[in-house]
Every structure is written in C-alpha cells, then in structure tokens.
mmCIF file of C-alpha atoms and ligand atoms in Angstrom:
data_model
loop_
_atom_site.group_PDB
_atom_site.id
_atom_site.type_symbol
_atom_site.label_atom_id
_atom_site.label_comp_id
_atom_site.label_asym_id
_atom_site.label_seq_id
_atom_site.Cartn_x
_atom_site.Cartn_y
_atom_site.Cartn_z
ATOM 1 C CA MET A 13 -9.852 17.667 -37.372
ATOM 2 C CA ARG A 14 -9.165 16.335 -33.914
ATOM 3 C CA ILE A 15 -8.883 12.672 -32.879
ATOM 4 C CA GLY A 16 -8.669 11.557 -29.279
ATOM 5 C CA MET A 17 -6.592 8.500 -28.327
ATOM 6 C CA LEU A 18 -6.199 6.496 -25.128
ATOM 7 C CA THR A 19 -4.718 3.242 -23.851
ATOM 8 C CA SER A 20 -6.789 1.540 -21.133
ATOM 9 C CA GLY A 21 -6.463 -1.418 -18.751
ATOM 10 C CA GLY A 22 -3.312 -3.518 -18.159
ATOM 11 C CA ASP A 23 -0.565 -2.541 -20.542
ATOM 12 C CA CYS A 24 1.064 -4.900 -23.019
ATOM 13 C CA GLN A 25 3.717 -4.952 -25.628
ATOM 14 C CA ALA A 26 2.903 -3.149 -28.963
ATOM 15 C CA LEU A 27 0.584 -0.480 -27.545
ATOM 16 C CA ASN A 28 3.017 2.156 -28.803
ATOM 17 C CA ALA A 29 3.485 0.329 -32.102
ATOM 18 C CA THR A 30 -0.331 0.313 -32.598
ATOM 19 C CA MET A 31 -0.663 4.055 -31.767
ATOM 20 C CA ARG A 32 2.201 4.698 -34.198
ATOM 21 C CA GLY A 33 0.264 2.756 -36.877
ATOM 22 C CA VAL A 34 -2.881 4.843 -36.349
ATOM 23 C CA ALA A 35 -1.065 8.178 -36.093
ATOM 24 C CA LYS A 36 1.317 7.813 -38.976
ATOM 25 C CA SER A 37 -1.622 6.759 -41.214
ATOM 26 C CA LEU A 38 -3.758 9.693 -40.032
ATOM 27 C CA TYR A 39 -0.960 12.207 -40.571
ATOM 28 C CA LYS A 40 -0.502 10.848 -44.098
ATOM 29 C CA MET A 41 -4.239 10.894 -44.860
ATOM 30 C CA TYR A 42 -5.000 14.420 -43.593
ATOM 31 C CA ASP A 43 -3.080 17.712 -43.672
ATOM 32 C CA ASP A 44 -4.878 19.161 -40.688
ATOM 33 C CA VAL A 45 -5.272 16.321 -38.183
ATOM 34 C CA GLU A 46 -4.495 16.902 -34.523
ATOM 35 C CA ILE A 47 -4.172 13.942 -32.159
ATOM 36 C CA ILE A 48 -5.130 14.426 -28.478
ATOM 37 C CA GLY A 49 -3.500 11.797 -26.217
ATOM 38 C CA PHE A 50 -5.425 11.210 -22.971
ATOM 39 C CA GLU A 51 -3.284 10.293 -20.010
ATOM 40 C CA ASP A 52 -3.763 7.053 -18.020
ATOM 41 C CA GLY A 53 -6.684 5.716 -20.030
ATOM 42 C CA TYR A 54 -10.306 6.741 -19.425
ATOM 43 C CA LYS A 55 -9.157 8.651 -16.340
ATOM 44 C CA GLY A 56 -7.601 11.265 -18.723
ATOM 45 C CA LEU A 57 -10.856 11.539 -20.605
ATOM 46 C CA ILE A 58 -12.835 11.885 -17.359
ATOM 47 C CA HIS A 59 -10.575 14.579 -15.900
ATOM 48 C CA ALA A 60 -9.524 16.234 -19.227
ATOM 49 C CA ASP A 61 -5.857 15.333 -18.641
ATOM 50 C CA TYR A 62 -4.364 15.209 -22.112
ATOM 51 C CA GLN A 63 -1.458 16.251 -24.308
ATOM 52 C CA VAL A 64 -1.672 17.569 -27.820
ATOM 53 C CA MET A 65 0.527 15.074 -29.635
ATOM 54 C CA LYS A 66 3.132 15.959 -32.278
ATOM 55 C CA PRO A 67 3.996 13.684 -35.194
ATOM 56 C CA SER A 68 7.438 13.306 -33.650
ATOM 57 C CA ASP A 69 5.830 11.737 -30.526
ATOM 58 C CA PHE A 70 4.967 8.723 -32.672
ATOM 59 C CA SER A 71 8.479 8.274 -34.107
ATOM 60 C CA GLY A 72 10.930 5.805 -32.676
ATOM 61 C CA ILE A 73 8.301 3.935 -30.627
ATOM 62 C CA LEU A 74 7.720 0.854 -32.796
ATOM 63 C CA THR A 75 9.819 -1.308 -30.534
ATOM 64 C CA LYS A 76 9.133 0.425 -27.267
ATOM 65 C CA GLY A 77 7.184 -1.540 -24.586
ATOM 66 C CA GLY A 78 4.544 -0.008 -22.365
ATOM 67 C CA THR A 79 2.535 3.050 -23.393
ATOM 68 C CA ILE A 80 3.707 6.577 -23.925
ATOM 69 C CA LEU A 81 0.242 7.787 -22.790
ATOM 70 C CA GLY A 82 0.141 5.776 -19.536
ATOM 71 C CA THR A 83 -2.779 3.585 -18.606
ATOM 72 C CA SER A 84 -4.993 2.660 -15.700
ATOM 73 C CA ARG A 85 -7.962 0.499 -14.931
ATOM 74 C CA THR A 86 -11.398 2.165 -14.819
ATOM 75 C CA PRO A 87 -13.668 -0.798 -14.024
ATOM 76 C CA PHE A 88 -16.721 -0.977 -16.182
ATOM 77 C CA LYS A 89 -18.922 -2.258 -13.329
ATOM 78 C CA THR A 90 -18.529 1.061 -11.496
ATOM 79 C CA ILE A 91 -18.500 3.326 -14.507
ATOM 80 C CA ARG A 92 -21.996 4.571 -13.717
ATOM 81 C CA VAL A 93 -21.163 5.029 -10.027
ATOM 82 C CA PRO A 94 -20.089 8.625 -9.237
ATOM 83 C CA ASP A 95 -16.486 8.896 -7.973
ATOM 84 C CA GLU A 96 -15.462 10.068 -4.444
ATOM 85 C CA SER A 97 -16.111 13.715 -5.358
ATOM 86 C CA GLY A 98 -19.557 12.909 -6.806
ATOM 87 C CA LEU A 99 -18.324 13.165 -10.423
ATOM 88 C CA ASP A 100 -20.417 11.469 -13.046
ATOM 89 C CA LYS A 101 -17.714 9.623 -15.068
ATOM 90 C CA VAL A 102 -19.760 9.014 -18.182
ATOM 91 C CA GLU A 103 -21.044 12.621 -18.369
ATOM 92 C CA SER A 104 -17.503 13.858 -17.749
ATOM 93 C CA MET A 105 -16.105 11.805 -20.579
ATOM 94 C CA LYS A 106 -18.824 13.046 -22.959
ATOM 95 C CA HIS A 107 -18.129 16.611 -21.816
ATOM 96 C CA THR A 108 -14.336 16.355 -22.492
ATOM 97 C CA TYR A 109 -15.035 14.820 -25.911
ATOM 98 C CA ARG A 110 -17.409 17.616 -26.846
ATOM 99 C CA LYS A 111 -15.363 20.426 -25.332
ATOM 100 C CA LEU A 112 -12.330 19.308 -27.389
ATOM 101 C CA LYS A 113 -14.573 18.961 -30.506
ATOM 102 C CA LEU A 114 -13.264 15.456 -31.170
ATOM 103 C CA GLU A 115 -14.288 13.810 -34.420
ATOM 104 C CA CYS A 116 -13.593 10.387 -32.964
ATOM 105 C CA LEU A 117 -12.079 8.666 -29.930
ATOM 106 C CA VAL A 118 -9.577 5.812 -30.580
ATOM 107 C CA VAL A 119 -9.474 3.270 -27.738
ATOM 108 C CA LEU A 120 -6.778 0.636 -27.336
ATOM 109 C CA GLY A 121 -8.067 -1.779 -24.786
ATOM 110 C CA GLY A 122 -9.025 -5.215 -23.586
ATOM 111 C CA ASN A 123 -12.283 -6.665 -22.479
ATOM 112 C CA GLY A 124 -13.418 -4.133 -19.858
ATOM 113 C CA SER A 125 -12.198 -1.181 -21.941
ATOM 114 C CA GLN A 126 -14.184 -2.431 -25.011
ATOM 115 C CA LYS A 127 -17.326 -2.463 -22.816
ATOM 116 C CA THR A 128 -16.703 1.164 -21.852
ATOM 117 C CA ALA A 129 -15.973 2.001 -25.497
ATOM 118 C CA ASN A 130 -19.345 0.483 -26.485
ATOM 119 C CA LEU A 131 -21.136 2.435 -23.709
ATOM 120 C CA LEU A 132 -19.625 5.653 -25.056
ATOM 121 C CA ARG A 133 -20.778 4.629 -28.543
ATOM 122 C CA GLU A 134 -24.316 4.163 -27.185
ATOM 123 C CA GLU A 135 -24.012 7.634 -25.651
ATOM 124 C CA GLY A 136 -23.403 9.074 -29.128
ATOM 125 C CA LEU A 137 -19.590 9.306 -29.328
ATOM 126 C CA ASN A 138 -17.744 8.238 -32.497
ATOM 127 C CA ILE A 139 -15.492 5.357 -31.446
ATOM 128 C CA VAL A 140 -12.929 3.182 -33.123
ATOM 129 C CA SER A 141 -11.162 0.561 -30.953
ATOM 130 C CA LEU A 142 -8.260 -1.788 -31.218
ATOM 131 C CA PRO A 143 -7.830 -5.211 -29.580
ATOM 132 C CA LYS A 144 -5.129 -5.108 -26.856
ATOM 133 C CA THR A 145 -4.264 -7.839 -24.348
ATOM 134 C CA ILE A 146 -1.718 -10.535 -23.594
ATOM 135 C CA ASP A 147 -4.662 -12.779 -22.613
ATOM 136 C CA ASN A 148 -5.978 -13.095 -26.227
ATOM 137 C CA ASP A 149 -9.485 -13.345 -24.733
ATOM 138 C CA LEU A 150 -11.253 -10.670 -26.843
ATOM 139 C CA TRP A 151 -14.282 -11.971 -28.642
ATOM 140 C CA GLY A 152 -14.441 -11.127 -32.342
ATOM 141 C CA THR A 153 -10.721 -11.334 -33.212
ATOM 142 C CA ASP A 154 -8.543 -14.387 -33.758
ATOM 143 C CA VAL A 155 -5.592 -12.637 -32.100
ATOM 144 C CA THR A 156 -4.924 -9.532 -30.019
ATOM 145 C CA PHE A 157 -1.718 -7.550 -30.045
ATOM 146 C CA GLY A 158 0.534 -8.297 -27.059
ATOM 147 C CA PHE A 159 -0.367 -12.016 -27.076
ATOM 148 C CA GLN A 160 2.551 -13.302 -29.146
ATOM 149 C CA SER A 161 5.113 -11.168 -27.234
ATOM 150 C CA ALA A 162 3.773 -12.546 -23.938
ATOM 151 C CA ILE A 163 4.070 -16.076 -25.276
ATOM 152 C CA ASN A 164 7.718 -15.420 -26.005
ATOM 153 C CA VAL A 165 8.343 -14.220 -22.429
ATOM 154 C CA ALA A 166 6.388 -17.052 -20.740
ATOM 155 C CA ALA A 167 7.931 -19.718 -23.047
ATOM 156 C CA SER A 168 11.431 -18.471 -22.351
ATOM 157 C CA ALA A 169 10.692 -18.619 -18.594
ATOM 158 C CA ILE A 170 9.800 -22.304 -19.151
ATOM 159 C CA ASP A 171 12.963 -22.790 -21.257
ATOM 160 C CA CYS A 172 15.132 -21.460 -18.394
ATOM 161 C CA ILE A 173 13.371 -23.720 -15.902
ATOM 162 C CA HIS A 174 14.187 -26.759 -18.100
ATOM 163 C CA THR A 175 17.956 -26.632 -17.401
ATOM 164 C CA THR A 176 17.633 -26.220 -13.670
ATOM 165 C CA ALA A 177 14.812 -28.813 -13.428
ATOM 166 C CA ALA A 178 16.899 -31.316 -15.264
ATOM 167 C CA SER A 179 19.865 -30.744 -12.943
ATOM 168 C CA HIS A 180 17.924 -31.199 -9.736
ATOM 169 C CA GLY A 181 15.250 -33.699 -10.733
ATOM 170 C CA ARG A 182 12.390 -31.642 -9.232
ATOM 171 C CA VAL A 183 8.830 -30.825 -10.183
ATOM 172 C CA PHE A 184 8.528 -27.213 -11.332
ATOM 173 C CA ILE A 185 5.389 -25.165 -11.704
ATOM 174 C CA VAL A 186 5.412 -22.077 -13.938
ATOM 175 C CA GLU A 187 2.330 -19.951 -13.359
ATOM 176 C CA VAL A 188 1.248 -18.124 -16.537
ATOM 177 C CA MET A 189 -0.950 -15.052 -16.710
ATOM 178 C CA GLY A 190 -4.193 -14.966 -18.754
ATOM 179 C CA HIS A 191 -6.854 -13.980 -16.301
ATOM 180 C CA LYS A 192 -9.851 -16.319 -16.800
ATOM 181 C CA VAL A 193 -8.651 -17.894 -20.015
ATOM 182 C CA GLY A 194 -5.902 -20.312 -20.984
ATOM 183 C CA TRP A 195 -4.638 -19.079 -24.345
ATOM 184 C CA LEU A 196 -1.284 -17.859 -23.051
ATOM 185 C CA THR A 197 -0.652 -20.972 -20.997
ATOM 186 C CA LEU A 198 -1.602 -23.298 -23.866
ATOM 187 C CA TYR A 199 0.778 -21.633 -26.332
ATOM 188 C CA ALA A 200 3.617 -21.022 -23.884
ATOM 189 C CA GLY A 201 3.200 -24.521 -22.454
ATOM 190 C CA LEU A 202 3.468 -26.131 -25.885
ATOM 191 C CA ALA A 203 6.320 -23.826 -26.942
ATOM 192 C CA GLY A 204 8.258 -24.536 -23.761
ATOM 193 C CA GLY A 205 7.682 -28.313 -23.842
ATOM 194 C CA ALA A 206 5.722 -28.428 -20.592
ATOM 195 C CA ASP A 207 4.728 -31.949 -19.401
ATOM 196 C CA ILE A 208 1.466 -30.930 -17.835
ATOM 197 C CA ILE A 209 -0.634 -27.898 -18.911
ATOM 198 C CA LEU A 210 -3.518 -26.683 -16.736
ATOM 199 C CA LEU A 211 -6.082 -24.336 -18.209
ATOM 200 C CA PRO A 212 -9.216 -22.707 -16.682
ATOM 201 C CA GLU A 213 -11.236 -24.198 -19.521
ATOM 202 C CA VAL A 214 -10.154 -27.728 -18.628
ATOM 203 C CA PRO A 215 -10.644 -28.303 -14.891
ATOM 204 C CA TYR A 216 -8.063 -30.655 -13.372
ATOM 205 C CA ASP A 217 -8.167 -33.622 -11.077
ATOM 206 C CA LEU A 218 -5.266 -33.634 -8.650
ATOM 207 C CA ASN A 219 -5.034 -37.446 -8.705
ATOM 208 C CA VAL A 220 -4.675 -37.344 -12.511
ATOM 209 C CA ILE A 221 -1.825 -34.817 -12.173
ATOM 210 C CA CYS A 222 -0.101 -36.919 -9.503
ATOM 211 C CA ASN A 223 -0.455 -40.095 -11.560
ATOM 212 C CA ALA A 224 1.067 -38.357 -14.570
ATOM 213 C CA LEU A 225 4.026 -37.258 -12.397
ATOM 214 C CA LYS A 226 4.511 -40.782 -10.986
ATOM 215 C CA GLU A 227 4.323 -42.205 -14.506
ATOM 216 C CA ARG A 228 7.102 -39.864 -15.588
ATOM 217 C CA ASN A 229 9.174 -41.108 -12.701
ATOM 218 C CA ARG A 230 8.485 -44.686 -13.654
ATOM 219 C CA GLN A 231 9.746 -43.888 -17.128
ATOM 220 C CA GLY A 232 12.961 -42.681 -15.587
ATOM 221 C CA LYS A 233 12.324 -38.907 -16.208
ATOM 222 C CA ARG A 234 14.107 -36.862 -13.574
ATOM 223 C CA PHE A 235 11.901 -33.861 -13.686
ATOM 224 C CA SER A 236 8.484 -32.545 -14.655
ATOM 225 C CA ILE A 237 7.355 -29.094 -15.667
ATOM 226 C CA LEU A 238 3.843 -27.855 -15.242
ATOM 227 C CA ALA A 239 2.569 -24.754 -17.098
ATOM 228 C CA VAL A 240 -0.357 -23.587 -14.965
ATOM 229 C CA ALA A 241 -2.751 -20.805 -15.889
ATOM 230 C CA GLU A 242 -3.325 -18.302 -13.104
ATOM 231 C CA GLY A 243 -7.053 -19.126 -13.474
ATOM 232 C CA ALA A 244 -6.632 -22.948 -13.465
ATOM 233 C CA ILE A 245 -9.281 -24.637 -11.350
ATOM 234 C CA SER A 246 -10.000 -28.154 -10.034
ATOM 235 C CA LYS A 247 -12.985 -30.216 -11.223
ATOM 236 C CA GLU A 248 -14.355 -30.006 -7.687
ATOM 237 C CA ASP A 249 -14.122 -26.193 -7.483
ATOM 238 C CA ALA A 250 -15.449 -25.751 -11.047
ATOM 239 C CA LYS A 251 -18.752 -27.219 -9.856
ATOM 240 C CA LEU A 252 -19.211 -24.556 -7.179
ATOM 241 C CA SER A 253 -20.918 -21.196 -7.635
ATOM 242 C CA LYS A 254 -18.831 -18.067 -7.232
ATOM 243 C CA LYS A 255 -20.296 -17.565 -3.736
ATOM 244 C CA GLU A 256 -19.690 -21.188 -2.677
ATOM 245 C CA LEU A 257 -16.078 -21.010 -3.920
ATOM 246 C CA LYS A 258 -15.447 -17.767 -2.017
ATOM 247 C CA GLU A 259 -16.833 -19.388 1.137
ATOM 248 C CA LYS A 260 -14.648 -22.514 0.655
ATOM 249 C CA LYS A 261 -11.485 -20.425 0.145
ATOM 250 C CA LYS A 262 -12.258 -18.402 3.262
ATOM 251 C CA ASN A 263 -11.999 -21.569 5.379
ATOM 252 C CA GLN A 264 -8.720 -22.764 3.754
ATOM 253 C CA VAL A 265 -5.086 -21.823 4.011
ATOM 254 C CA ALA A 266 -4.621 -18.669 1.918
ATOM 255 C CA TYR A 267 -2.022 -19.260 -0.807
ATOM 256 C CA PRO A 268 -0.472 -16.361 -2.832
ATOM 257 C CA SER A 269 -1.774 -17.953 -6.040
ATOM 258 C CA VAL A 270 -2.948 -21.197 -7.599
ATOM 259 C CA ALA A 271 0.555 -22.501 -8.328
ATOM 260 C CA TYR A 272 1.507 -22.454 -4.643
ATOM 261 C CA GLU A 273 -1.577 -24.336 -3.598
ATOM 262 C CA LEU A 274 -1.075 -26.879 -6.324
ATOM 263 C CA GLY A 275 2.581 -27.254 -5.402
ATOM 264 C CA ASN A 276 1.740 -28.031 -1.757
ATOM 265 C CA ARG A 277 -0.871 -30.533 -2.685
ATOM 266 C CA ILE A 278 1.480 -32.300 -5.085
ATOM 267 C CA THR A 279 4.186 -32.611 -2.347
ATOM 268 C CA GLU A 280 1.547 -33.922 0.150
ATOM 269 C CA LEU A 281 0.311 -36.543 -2.314
ATOM 270 C CA THR A 282 3.558 -37.660 -4.001
ATOM 271 C CA GLY A 283 6.310 -36.579 -1.640
ATOM 272 C CA GLN A 284 8.030 -34.900 -4.572
ATOM 273 C CA GLU A 285 9.912 -31.593 -4.146
ATOM 274 C CA VAL A 286 8.125 -28.815 -5.964
ATOM 275 C CA ARG A 287 9.280 -25.322 -6.872
ATOM 276 C CA VAL A 288 7.109 -22.502 -8.117
ATOM 277 C CA THR A 289 8.006 -19.760 -10.614
ATOM 278 C CA VAL A 290 5.664 -16.840 -11.329
ATOM 279 C CA PRO A 291 6.934 -14.705 -14.216
ATOM 280 C CA GLY A 292 4.034 -12.357 -13.457
ATOM 281 C CA HIS A 293 4.203 -8.901 -15.091
ATOM 282 C CA THR A 294 7.395 -9.726 -16.988
ATOM 283 C CA GLN A 295 4.986 -11.329 -19.472
ATOM 284 C CA ARG A 296 3.599 -7.851 -20.242
ATOM 285 C CA GLY A 297 6.982 -6.165 -20.338
ATOM 286 C CA GLY A 298 9.771 -5.545 -22.769
ATOM 287 C CA GLU A 299 9.610 -4.876 -26.440
ATOM 288 C CA PRO A 300 6.999 -6.263 -28.829
ATOM 289 C CA CYS A 301 8.070 -9.230 -30.903
ATOM 290 C CA PRO A 302 8.176 -8.766 -34.716
ATOM 291 C CA TYR A 303 4.828 -10.563 -35.153
ATOM 292 C CA ASP A 304 3.166 -8.028 -32.816
ATOM 293 C CA ARG A 305 4.844 -5.083 -34.566
ATOM 294 C CA VAL A 306 3.417 -6.198 -37.850
ATOM 295 C CA LEU A 307 -0.009 -6.879 -36.396
ATOM 296 C CA ALA A 308 0.055 -3.491 -34.562
ATOM 297 C CA THR A 309 1.005 -1.647 -37.769
ATOM 298 C CA ARG A 310 -1.732 -3.346 -39.764
ATOM 299 C CA LEU A 311 -4.438 -2.840 -37.128
ATOM 300 C CA GLY A 312 -3.371 0.772 -36.717
ATOM 301 C CA ALA A 313 -3.584 1.499 -40.416
ATOM 302 C CA ALA A 314 -6.990 -0.246 -40.587
ATOM 303 C CA ALA A 315 -8.278 1.897 -37.630
ATOM 304 C CA ALA A 316 -7.151 5.069 -39.444
ATOM 305 C CA GLN A 317 -8.969 3.940 -42.567
ATOM 306 C CA LEU A 318 -12.216 3.485 -40.599
ATOM 307 C CA ILE A 319 -11.879 7.031 -39.302
ATOM 308 C CA TYR A 320 -11.157 8.298 -42.816
ATOM 309 C CA ASP A 321 -14.308 6.487 -44.097
ATOM 310 C CA LYS A 322 -16.262 7.725 -41.028
ATOM 311 C CA GLU A 323 -17.126 4.123 -40.104
ATOM 312 C CA TYR A 324 -17.525 4.407 -36.372
ATOM 313 C CA GLY A 325 -18.576 1.961 -33.655
ATOM 314 C CA TYR A 326 -16.157 -0.805 -34.638
ATOM 315 C CA MET A 327 -13.209 -2.698 -33.259
ATOM 316 C CA VAL A 328 -10.572 -3.599 -35.862
ATOM 317 C CA ALA A 329 -9.891 -7.312 -35.678
ATOM 318 C CA VAL A 330 -8.148 -10.309 -37.330
ATOM 319 C CA LYS A 331 -10.106 -13.095 -39.044
ATOM 320 C CA ASN A 332 -8.214 -15.796 -40.899
ATOM 321 C CA ASP A 333 -5.166 -13.601 -41.274
ATOM 322 C CA ASN A 334 -7.221 -10.697 -42.781
ATOM 323 C CA ILE A 335 -7.780 -7.428 -41.047
ATOM 324 C CA THR A 336 -11.447 -6.772 -40.611
ATOM 325 C CA LYS A 337 -13.913 -4.884 -38.333
ATOM 326 C CA VAL A 338 -16.396 -6.036 -35.751
ATOM 327 C CA PRO A 339 -19.328 -3.978 -34.355
ATOM 328 C CA LEU A 340 -18.451 -2.891 -30.830
ATOM 329 C CA GLU A 341 -21.841 -4.056 -29.563
ATOM 330 C CA GLU A 342 -20.924 -7.583 -30.609
ATOM 331 C CA VAL A 343 -17.541 -7.449 -28.887
ATOM 332 C CA ALA A 344 -18.595 -5.920 -25.585
ATOM 333 C CA GLY A 345 -19.072 -8.246 -22.669
ATOM 334 C CA LYS A 346 -18.019 -11.484 -24.425
ATOM 335 C CA LEU A 347 -14.920 -13.517 -23.719
ATOM 336 C CA LYS A 348 -13.147 -15.856 -26.160
ATOM 337 C CA TYR A 349 -12.294 -19.014 -24.341
ATOM 338 C CA VAL A 350 -10.092 -21.961 -25.373
ATOM 339 C CA ASP A 351 -12.359 -24.759 -26.608
ATOM 340 C CA PRO A 352 -11.454 -27.800 -24.439
ATOM 341 C CA GLY A 353 -12.126 -30.004 -27.546
ATOM 342 C CA CYS A 354 -9.918 -27.958 -29.853
ATOM 343 C CA SER A 355 -7.427 -29.692 -32.136
ATOM 344 C CA MET A 356 -4.452 -28.030 -30.405
ATOM 345 C CA ILE A 357 -5.334 -29.760 -27.110
ATOM 346 C CA GLN A 358 -5.969 -33.082 -28.925
ATOM 347 C CA GLU A 359 -2.609 -32.851 -30.706
ATOM 348 C CA ALA A 360 -0.820 -32.056 -27.436
ATOM 349 C CA LYS A 361 -2.442 -35.054 -25.745
ATOM 350 C CA ARG A 362 -1.307 -37.271 -28.586
ATOM 351 C CA LEU A 363 2.295 -36.406 -27.567
ATOM 352 C CA GLY A 364 1.566 -37.435 -23.999
ATOM 353 C CA ILE A 365 1.098 -33.930 -22.518
ATOM 354 C CA SER A 366 -1.355 -34.148 -19.662
ATOM 355 C CA PHE A 367 -4.093 -31.527 -19.164
ATOM 356 C CA GLY A 368 -4.875 -32.969 -15.749
ATOM 357 C CA ASP A 369 -8.362 -33.985 -16.796
ATOM 358 C CA GLU A 370 -8.212 -37.678 -17.830
HETATM 359 O O1 F6P B 25 -5.309 -8.645 -18.650
HETATM 360 C C1 F6P B 25 -3.937 -8.683 -18.637
HETATM 361 C C2 F6P B 25 -3.405 -9.206 -17.260
HETATM 362 O O2 F6P B 25 -2.028 -9.160 -17.317
HETATM 363 C C3 F6P B 25 -3.950 -10.535 -16.850
HETATM 364 O O3 F6P B 25 -3.254 -11.620 -17.498
HETATM 365 C C4 F6P B 25 -3.732 -10.558 -15.396
HETATM 366 O O4 F6P B 25 -4.658 -11.397 -14.720
HETATM 367 C C5 F6P B 25 -4.003 -9.089 -15.066
HETATM 368 O O5 F6P B 25 -3.856 -8.369 -16.246
HETATM 369 C C6 F6P B 25 -3.153 -8.508 -13.954
HETATM 370 O O6 F6P B 25 -3.603 -7.266 -13.692
HETATM 371 P P1 F6P B 25 -2.838 -6.087 -12.876
HETATM 372 O O7 F6P B 25 -1.718 -5.658 -13.731
HETATM 373 O O8 F6P B 25 -3.889 -5.102 -12.656
HETATM 374 O O9 F6P B 25 -2.308 -6.804 -11.619
#
C-alpha cells in the first residue's frame, strides 16, 4: 500500500514531528506500507517530484525544525489557472496520485492548503489532513501545531526587549506574525507582559494608545512595550472596504509594516522615542517546543488511524484536549478569529493591559 505525504504553505515547528507521528504509526500498523514524500508541497504532486521514503527518514526528526520534504505556497485562488506552460495543476495532481497508485494523500497544511486538500477530495482523491500553522487560525481545531512554539519565540523576543526598554526608558513595539488573526500576539503579548496589545480583531484608536502611554509616564513607568499583530488595524481603516483601503495606502507614505507606521504616529503625537522590533520568520524557526512535539505525535497517530480505518476526507483536530476529526468541507475556507469579547481579553484588561480600543 502506498501513501503520499506533503507539507504545504509556510513552514512551522513540528512539521517533521507530525510526519514522524504519521509514518511511525503506519509502519507499525502495516507490513507493506510505502510512503511517498512529495517535494515542496503541492508543487511536488503537480510535477511528480517525490522521494520514496524509508523508515529511517522519519527517525531522529522529532525535534528538528522546518520540513524534511520542503514546502512552498501554491495559492488556492490560482489553482484552477493553468501555469506558465499551460499545465492544468488539478489534473496533474490527480494524474500523479493515480499513476503512483496512492491509497491516500496526507496533507500537512494551513488555511490555503486545506482548501486545496478539500478540492482534491471533491475530485475523488482520498485525503487525510493535519492542522499546521503558527497563526492558529484554522477553523475546526482548538489549536494547531507550531502555534505554541511560535508563542515561545515571540514571547522571548518581548522578554529581551524588557531589559533594554527599562534601561533606556523608551517605547518599544514588537511586531508579531499571525497574518489576519491575533492569536499569536494575544498569547505572546500576555506571556511577555506587554503593556499594550493590538490585534486585527480589535481595531485600535491611536488617541487611546497615546493616552495609555501618557498615563504610564504619569505613573512613573520609564518604558512601555506594545505587542502588535502584523494585521493590526485602526478603527478608521477597519471601516473601509479592501479597495478603499488600498487606495488610501497608495496616497500615504509607504511603511515596511504596521509597526513602523504606528511607531511614527506615536512619536508625532507624544514626542516619545519609539523603537521597532520585528522577529519575523524567527517565529517559525528552531525546534518545536515539548507541547508541540506531544501534539504532533498525537495528531500524527490519529491521522494514521483514519487511514487504517479508511476514513477519508477529514482533518485531524483538537477539541477540549481530545483528538478528533473534522470533515474537510467544514474546515475549508473558514478562519478562526479571536473573539474580541473573549474572557482572555477581559482578564488582560482587568490587569490594565490596553488593547487600544477604549
Ligand atoms: O501563515 C504563517 C505566516 O508565518 C504568517 O504568520 C505570515 O503572515 C506569513 O506566514 C508569512 O509568509 P511568508 O513566509 O510567505 O513570507
């Protein structure tokens, strides 16, 4: 029996640990299983670039960051658009799958990759998928692997900023990844003791931020730290349509990212010196934390069980600390946002942390 496997989209910690979980379980369940590893995500499936994996390939990778298969982004919105050479990507993927006589394709991916996985399911392929992303924005699962490891990196960036911020008495902005959602910023901000946390789900008012900074000065605090999500947005901009926002940005100074723009505005309005730190892709790098290794192992074993039971068309997921499965059609195309009214935000506000909204 042959099983295909691929990692797709931005990498994260615990991709290897998850593949190890799937592979070790499959090798234990079957005497005759062969795992085909597609290189660089869906690209490998499209162009039939693959390696026949050996059991030893999955040994010693529990703590290894990145992905031994390589990954790439194959945007879902152009999946039906033929590539430069006129190649039909969907037909090519189906062709590779059939040519290799795969029983099932295992996909480790985030939001866009789950959409493609669902499309392949609709096209008749047997699919089992696993929830990968530091953003934790996948609908249908409480948590994704990679998220906790990224919190550790982002929180330790904030920790490091604390000592230098205290010495100089400045305002520091740490910009945290997370794409359109604020999970990573919320957790890293709380873990790192940020004074102000800005999330895409809670649009900010610049005056509220500046007042919070002034109030800290009045209280004799020498410094302030803002944990700002890369997708953070002002109340004003949140009211605009995508098109209107694009038009507005076109006529403004182009900043490298949201933190730089915010930093400049804060200096203009308060006269305070601001420094910006962007940990960027370090948040996806390094080894998975123990929590993610455990999660990866459990999810991997659960995915293998689905294959064994021939239960296809599901993403393995976590619900209330239990490993479960969610139909791919329910997962595809939906994002899991932070609820602005959630208890975590209310608790943080009780401590005096500002979310820039009130
Ligand atoms: O989805 C994971 C993520 O790291 C996001 O947090 C971030 O917005 C994006 O990927 C960065 O993508 P890339 O690595 O393609 O620049």
